[in-house]
PDB file of C-alpha atoms in Angstrom:
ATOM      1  CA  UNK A 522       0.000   0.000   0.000  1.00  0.00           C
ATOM      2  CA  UNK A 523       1.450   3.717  -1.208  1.00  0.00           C
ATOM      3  CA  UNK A 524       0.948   6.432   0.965  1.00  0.00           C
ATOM      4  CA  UNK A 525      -1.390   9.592  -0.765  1.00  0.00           C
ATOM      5  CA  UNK A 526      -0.880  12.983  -0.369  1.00  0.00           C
ATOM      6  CA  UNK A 527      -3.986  15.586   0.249  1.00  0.00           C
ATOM      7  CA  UNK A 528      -4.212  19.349   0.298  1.00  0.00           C
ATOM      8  CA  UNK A 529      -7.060  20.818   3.078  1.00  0.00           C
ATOM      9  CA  UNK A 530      -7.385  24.904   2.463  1.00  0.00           C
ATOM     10  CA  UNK A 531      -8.922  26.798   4.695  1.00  0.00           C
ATOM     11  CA  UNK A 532     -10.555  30.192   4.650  1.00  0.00           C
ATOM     12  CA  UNK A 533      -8.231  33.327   5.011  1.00  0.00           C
ATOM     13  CA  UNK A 534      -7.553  35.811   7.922  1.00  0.00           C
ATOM     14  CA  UNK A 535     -10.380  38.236   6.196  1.00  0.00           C
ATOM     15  CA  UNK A 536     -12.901  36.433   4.992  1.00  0.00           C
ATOM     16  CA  UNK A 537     -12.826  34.832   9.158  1.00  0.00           C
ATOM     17  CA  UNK A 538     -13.231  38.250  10.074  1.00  0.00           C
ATOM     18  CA  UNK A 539     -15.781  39.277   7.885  1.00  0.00           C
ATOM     19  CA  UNK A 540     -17.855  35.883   8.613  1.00  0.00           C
ATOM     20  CA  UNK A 541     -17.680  36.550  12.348  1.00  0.00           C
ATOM     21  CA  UNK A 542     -18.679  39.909  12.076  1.00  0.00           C
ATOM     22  CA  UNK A 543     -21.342  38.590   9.527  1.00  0.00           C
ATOM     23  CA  UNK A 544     -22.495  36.313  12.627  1.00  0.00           C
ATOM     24  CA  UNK A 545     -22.256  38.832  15.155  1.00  0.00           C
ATOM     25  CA  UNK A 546     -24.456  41.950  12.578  1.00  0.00           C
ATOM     26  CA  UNK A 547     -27.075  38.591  12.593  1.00  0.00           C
ATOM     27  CA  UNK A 548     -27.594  37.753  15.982  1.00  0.00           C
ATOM     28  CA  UNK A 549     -27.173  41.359  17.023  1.00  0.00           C
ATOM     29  CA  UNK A 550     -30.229  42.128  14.413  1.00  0.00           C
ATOM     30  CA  UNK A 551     -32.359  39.473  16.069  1.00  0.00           C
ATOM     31  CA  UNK A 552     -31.735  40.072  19.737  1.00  0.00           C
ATOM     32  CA  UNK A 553     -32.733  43.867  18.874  1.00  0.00           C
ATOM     33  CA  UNK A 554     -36.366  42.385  18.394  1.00  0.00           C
ATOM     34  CA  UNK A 555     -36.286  40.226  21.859  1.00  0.00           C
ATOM     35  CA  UNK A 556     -38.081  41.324  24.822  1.00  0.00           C
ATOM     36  CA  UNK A 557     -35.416  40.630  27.993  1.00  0.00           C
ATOM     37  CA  UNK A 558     -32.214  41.382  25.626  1.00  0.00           C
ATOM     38  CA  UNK A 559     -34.167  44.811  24.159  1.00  0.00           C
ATOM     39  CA  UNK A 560     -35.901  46.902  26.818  1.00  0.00           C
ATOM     40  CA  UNK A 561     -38.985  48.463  26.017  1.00  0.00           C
ATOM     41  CA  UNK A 562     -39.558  46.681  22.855  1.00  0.00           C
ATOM     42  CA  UNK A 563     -43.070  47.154  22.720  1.00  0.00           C
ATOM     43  CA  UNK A 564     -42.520  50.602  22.416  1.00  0.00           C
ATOM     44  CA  UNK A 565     -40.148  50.592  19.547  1.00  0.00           C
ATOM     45  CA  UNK A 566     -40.909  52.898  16.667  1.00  0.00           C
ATOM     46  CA  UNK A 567     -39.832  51.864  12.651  1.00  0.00           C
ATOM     47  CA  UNK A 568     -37.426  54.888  13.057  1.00  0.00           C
ATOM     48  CA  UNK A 569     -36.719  57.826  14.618  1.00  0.00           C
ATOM     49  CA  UNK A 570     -35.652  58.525  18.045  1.00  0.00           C
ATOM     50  CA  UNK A 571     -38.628  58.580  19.837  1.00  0.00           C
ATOM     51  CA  UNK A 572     -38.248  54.613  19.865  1.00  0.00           C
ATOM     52  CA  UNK A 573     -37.203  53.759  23.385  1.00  0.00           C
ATOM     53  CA  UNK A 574     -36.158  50.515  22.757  1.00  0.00           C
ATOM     54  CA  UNK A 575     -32.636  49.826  24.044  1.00  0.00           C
ATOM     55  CA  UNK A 576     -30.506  46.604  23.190  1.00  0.00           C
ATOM     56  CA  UNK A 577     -28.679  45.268  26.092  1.00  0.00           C
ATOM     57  CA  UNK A 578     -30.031  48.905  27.942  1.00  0.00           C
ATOM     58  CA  UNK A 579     -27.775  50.540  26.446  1.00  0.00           C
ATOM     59  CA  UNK A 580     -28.252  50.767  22.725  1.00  0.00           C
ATOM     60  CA  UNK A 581     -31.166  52.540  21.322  1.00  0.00           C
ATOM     61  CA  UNK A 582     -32.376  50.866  18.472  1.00  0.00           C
ATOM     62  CA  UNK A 583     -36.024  50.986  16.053  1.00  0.00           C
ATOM     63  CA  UNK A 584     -37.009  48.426  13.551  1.00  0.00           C
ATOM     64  CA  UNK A 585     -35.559  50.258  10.851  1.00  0.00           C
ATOM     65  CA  UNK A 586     -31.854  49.887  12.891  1.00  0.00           C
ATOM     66  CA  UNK A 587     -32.171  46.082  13.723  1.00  0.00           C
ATOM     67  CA  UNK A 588     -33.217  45.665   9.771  1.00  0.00           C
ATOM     68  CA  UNK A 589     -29.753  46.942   8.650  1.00  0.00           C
ATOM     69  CA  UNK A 590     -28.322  45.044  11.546  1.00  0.00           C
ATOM     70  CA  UNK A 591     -29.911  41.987  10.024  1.00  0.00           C
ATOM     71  CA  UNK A 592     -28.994  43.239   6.123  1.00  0.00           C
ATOM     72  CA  UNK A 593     -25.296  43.796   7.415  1.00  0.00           C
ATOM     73  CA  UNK A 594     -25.152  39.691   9.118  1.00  0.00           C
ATOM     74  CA  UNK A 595     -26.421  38.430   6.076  1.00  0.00           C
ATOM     75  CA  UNK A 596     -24.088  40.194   3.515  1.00  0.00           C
ATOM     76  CA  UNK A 597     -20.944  39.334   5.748  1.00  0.00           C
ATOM     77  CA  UNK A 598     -22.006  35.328   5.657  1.00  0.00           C
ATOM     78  CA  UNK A 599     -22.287  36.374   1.855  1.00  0.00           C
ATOM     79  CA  UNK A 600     -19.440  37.966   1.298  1.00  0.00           C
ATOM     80  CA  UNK A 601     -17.273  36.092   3.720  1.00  0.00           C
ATOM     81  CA  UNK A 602     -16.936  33.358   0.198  1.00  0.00           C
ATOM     82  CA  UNK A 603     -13.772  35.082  -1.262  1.00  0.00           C
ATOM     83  CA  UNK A 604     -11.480  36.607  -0.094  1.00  0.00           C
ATOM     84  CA  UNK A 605     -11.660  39.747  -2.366  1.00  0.00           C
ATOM     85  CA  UNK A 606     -15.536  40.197  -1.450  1.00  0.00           C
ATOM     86  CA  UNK A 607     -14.716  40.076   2.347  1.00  0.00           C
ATOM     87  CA  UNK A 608     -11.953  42.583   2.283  1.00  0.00           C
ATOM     88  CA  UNK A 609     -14.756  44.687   0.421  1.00  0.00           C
ATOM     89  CA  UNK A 610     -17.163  43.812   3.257  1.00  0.00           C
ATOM     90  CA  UNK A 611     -14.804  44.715   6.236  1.00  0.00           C
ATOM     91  CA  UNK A 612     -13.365  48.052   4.878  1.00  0.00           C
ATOM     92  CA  UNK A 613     -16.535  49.297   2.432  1.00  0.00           C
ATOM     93  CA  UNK A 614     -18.580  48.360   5.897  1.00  0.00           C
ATOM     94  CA  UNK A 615     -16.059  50.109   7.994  1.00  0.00           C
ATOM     95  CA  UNK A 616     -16.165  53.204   6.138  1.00  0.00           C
ATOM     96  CA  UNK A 617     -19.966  53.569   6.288  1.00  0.00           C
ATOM     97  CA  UNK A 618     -19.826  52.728  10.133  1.00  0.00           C
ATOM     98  CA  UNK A 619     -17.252  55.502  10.226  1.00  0.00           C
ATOM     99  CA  UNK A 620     -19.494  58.213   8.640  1.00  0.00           C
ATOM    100  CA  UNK A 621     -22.192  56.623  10.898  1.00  0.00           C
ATOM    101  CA  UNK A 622     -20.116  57.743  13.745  1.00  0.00           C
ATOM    102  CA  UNK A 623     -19.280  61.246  12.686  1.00  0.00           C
ATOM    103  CA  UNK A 624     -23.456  61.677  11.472  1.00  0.00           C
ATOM    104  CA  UNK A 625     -24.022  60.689  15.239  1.00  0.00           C
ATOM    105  CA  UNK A 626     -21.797  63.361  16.636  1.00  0.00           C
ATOM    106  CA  UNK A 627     -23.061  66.086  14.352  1.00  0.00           C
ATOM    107  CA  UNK A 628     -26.786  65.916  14.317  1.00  0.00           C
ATOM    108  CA  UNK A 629     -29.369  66.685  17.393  1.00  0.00           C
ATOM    109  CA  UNK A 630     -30.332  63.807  19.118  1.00  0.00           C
ATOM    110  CA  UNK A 631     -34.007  64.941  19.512  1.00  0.00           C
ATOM    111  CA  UNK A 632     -34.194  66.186  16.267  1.00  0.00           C
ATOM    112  CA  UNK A 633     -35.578  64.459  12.922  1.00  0.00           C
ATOM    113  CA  UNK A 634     -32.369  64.120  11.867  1.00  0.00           C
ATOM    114  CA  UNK A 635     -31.768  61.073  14.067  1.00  0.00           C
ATOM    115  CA  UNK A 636     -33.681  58.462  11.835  1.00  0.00           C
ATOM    116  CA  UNK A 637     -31.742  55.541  12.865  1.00  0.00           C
ATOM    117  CA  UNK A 638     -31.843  56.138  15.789  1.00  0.00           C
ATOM    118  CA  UNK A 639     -28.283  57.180  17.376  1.00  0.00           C
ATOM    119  CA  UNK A 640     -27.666  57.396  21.020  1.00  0.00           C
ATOM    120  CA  UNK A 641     -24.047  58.690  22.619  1.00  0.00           C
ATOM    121  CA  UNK A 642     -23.398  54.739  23.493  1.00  0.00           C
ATOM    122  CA  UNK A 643     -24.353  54.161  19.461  1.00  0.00           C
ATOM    123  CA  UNK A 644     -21.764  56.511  18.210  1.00  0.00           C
ATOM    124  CA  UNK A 645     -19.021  55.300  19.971  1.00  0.00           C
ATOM    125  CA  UNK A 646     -19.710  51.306  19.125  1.00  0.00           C
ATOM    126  CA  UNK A 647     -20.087  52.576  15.776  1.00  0.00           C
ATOM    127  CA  UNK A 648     -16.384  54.226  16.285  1.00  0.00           C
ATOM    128  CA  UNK A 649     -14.928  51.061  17.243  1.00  0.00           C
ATOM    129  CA  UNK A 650     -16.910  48.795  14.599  1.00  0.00           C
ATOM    130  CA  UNK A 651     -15.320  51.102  11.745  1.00  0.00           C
ATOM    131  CA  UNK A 652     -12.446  51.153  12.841  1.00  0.00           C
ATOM    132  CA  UNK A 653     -11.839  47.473  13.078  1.00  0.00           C
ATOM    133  CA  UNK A 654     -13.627  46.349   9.851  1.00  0.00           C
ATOM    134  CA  UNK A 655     -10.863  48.808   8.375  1.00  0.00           C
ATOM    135  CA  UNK A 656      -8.106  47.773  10.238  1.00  0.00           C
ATOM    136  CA  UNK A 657      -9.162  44.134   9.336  1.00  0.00           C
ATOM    137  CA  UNK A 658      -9.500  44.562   5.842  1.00  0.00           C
ATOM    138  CA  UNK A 659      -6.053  44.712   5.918  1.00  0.00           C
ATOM    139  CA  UNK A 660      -5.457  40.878   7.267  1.00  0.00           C
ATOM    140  CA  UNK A 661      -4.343  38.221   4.679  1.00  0.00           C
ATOM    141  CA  UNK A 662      -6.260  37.279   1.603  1.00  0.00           C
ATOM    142  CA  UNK A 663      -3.775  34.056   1.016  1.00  0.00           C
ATOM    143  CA  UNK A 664      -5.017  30.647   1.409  1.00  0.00           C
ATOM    144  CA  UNK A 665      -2.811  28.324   3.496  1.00  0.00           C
ATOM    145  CA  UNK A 666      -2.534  25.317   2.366  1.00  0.00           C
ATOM    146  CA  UNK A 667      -1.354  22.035   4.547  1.00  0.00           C
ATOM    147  CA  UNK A 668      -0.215  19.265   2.567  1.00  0.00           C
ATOM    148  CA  UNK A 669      -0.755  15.869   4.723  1.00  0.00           C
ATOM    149  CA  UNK A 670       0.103  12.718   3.895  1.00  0.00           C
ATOM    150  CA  UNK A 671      -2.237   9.692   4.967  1.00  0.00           C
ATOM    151  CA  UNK A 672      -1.006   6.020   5.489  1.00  0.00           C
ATOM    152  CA  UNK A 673      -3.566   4.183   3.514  1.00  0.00           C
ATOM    153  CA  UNK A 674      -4.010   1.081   5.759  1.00  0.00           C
ATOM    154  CA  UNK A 675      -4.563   3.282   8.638  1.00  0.00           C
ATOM    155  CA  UNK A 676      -6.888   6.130   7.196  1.00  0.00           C
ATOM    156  CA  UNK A 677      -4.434   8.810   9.161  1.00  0.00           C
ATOM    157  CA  UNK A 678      -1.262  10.391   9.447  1.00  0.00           C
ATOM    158  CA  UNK A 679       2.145   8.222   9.834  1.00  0.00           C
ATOM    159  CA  UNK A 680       3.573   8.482  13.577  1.00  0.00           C
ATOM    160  CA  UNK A 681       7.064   9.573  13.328  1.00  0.00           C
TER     161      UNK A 681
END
C-alpha cells in the first residue's frame, strides 16, 4: 500500500473576520427584536428617536436599525466566500460605520435628523466597529494550504 498525499485549504484571515462579524451583525439584528435582551420593545418605533427601545439597555435601536443590523449579518455570511468580497465587506462596511459615527456626533439627538436612531453609546460602538472592519481589511487574503500525507491502511497520518 502507497501512501497519498492531500491538500485541506482553509478560509483566510479576512474572509474569518468578515464571517464573524457577519455572525455577530445577525444575531445582534435578532436580539434587537427580543423582549429581555431589548428593553422596552413594545414601544419601539420603525425609526426615529422617539423609539425607546434599548438593546442590552444601552443601545437605542427601532425596527428600521435592527433591519440593517440583520442586512449587514447576512451580507458578511455572503461575502465572507472570497477573499476579495470580504476585504470589500470589512473596509466598504467600515467606512460607512465611520461616517455613521461622525453623522451621530453632528446631528441633534431629539431632532428628525436622528432616523436611525443614534444614542451617545451608538456613536461610539459605531467608532470602534469602523475602525476594526478597516483595520481588518487589511489581514491576509492568502489561502494556506497544509499538505498531509495519509497512510492508507490506517486512514491517518504516519507516527514519526
Amino acid at each position: 500500500m502507497t501512501d497519498r498525499t492531500y491538500s485541506e485549504s482553509r478560509r483566510t484571515p479576512v474572509q474569518l473576520a468578515a464571517l464573524l462579524f457577519g455572525a455577530v451583525f445577525l444575531l445582534v439584528g435578532i436580539a434587537g427584536f427580543i423582549p429581555g435582551i431589548t428593553s422596552d420593545v413594545g414601544s419601539m418605533e420603525f425609526a426615529g428617536h422617539e423609539s425607546e427601545a434599548m438593546l442590552l439597555g444601552i443601545f437605542q435601536v427601532s425596527i428600521l436599525h435592527n433591519i440593517v443590523h440583520l442586512l449587514y449579518g447576512v451580507a458578511g455570511l455572503a461575502l465572507a466566500r472570497t477573499a476579495g468580497s470580504a476585504r470589500g465587506y470589512l473596509l466598504i462596511g467600515g467606512v460607512v460605520y465611520l461616517g455613521l459615527w461622525l453623522y451621530g456626533l453632528l446631528i441633534d439627538k431629539e431632532s428628525t435628523a436622528n432616523f436611525v436612531p443614534l444614542n451617545d453609546a451608538d456613536d461610539w460602538l459605531h467608532l470602534g466597529l469602523g475602525v476594526a472592519m478597516v483595520a481588518l481589511s487589511f489581514l491576509p487574503g492568502q489561502r494556506r494550504v497544509q499538505e498531509h500525507k495519509v497512510d492508507r491502511r490506517y486512514g491517518r497520518e504516519p507516527r514519526i
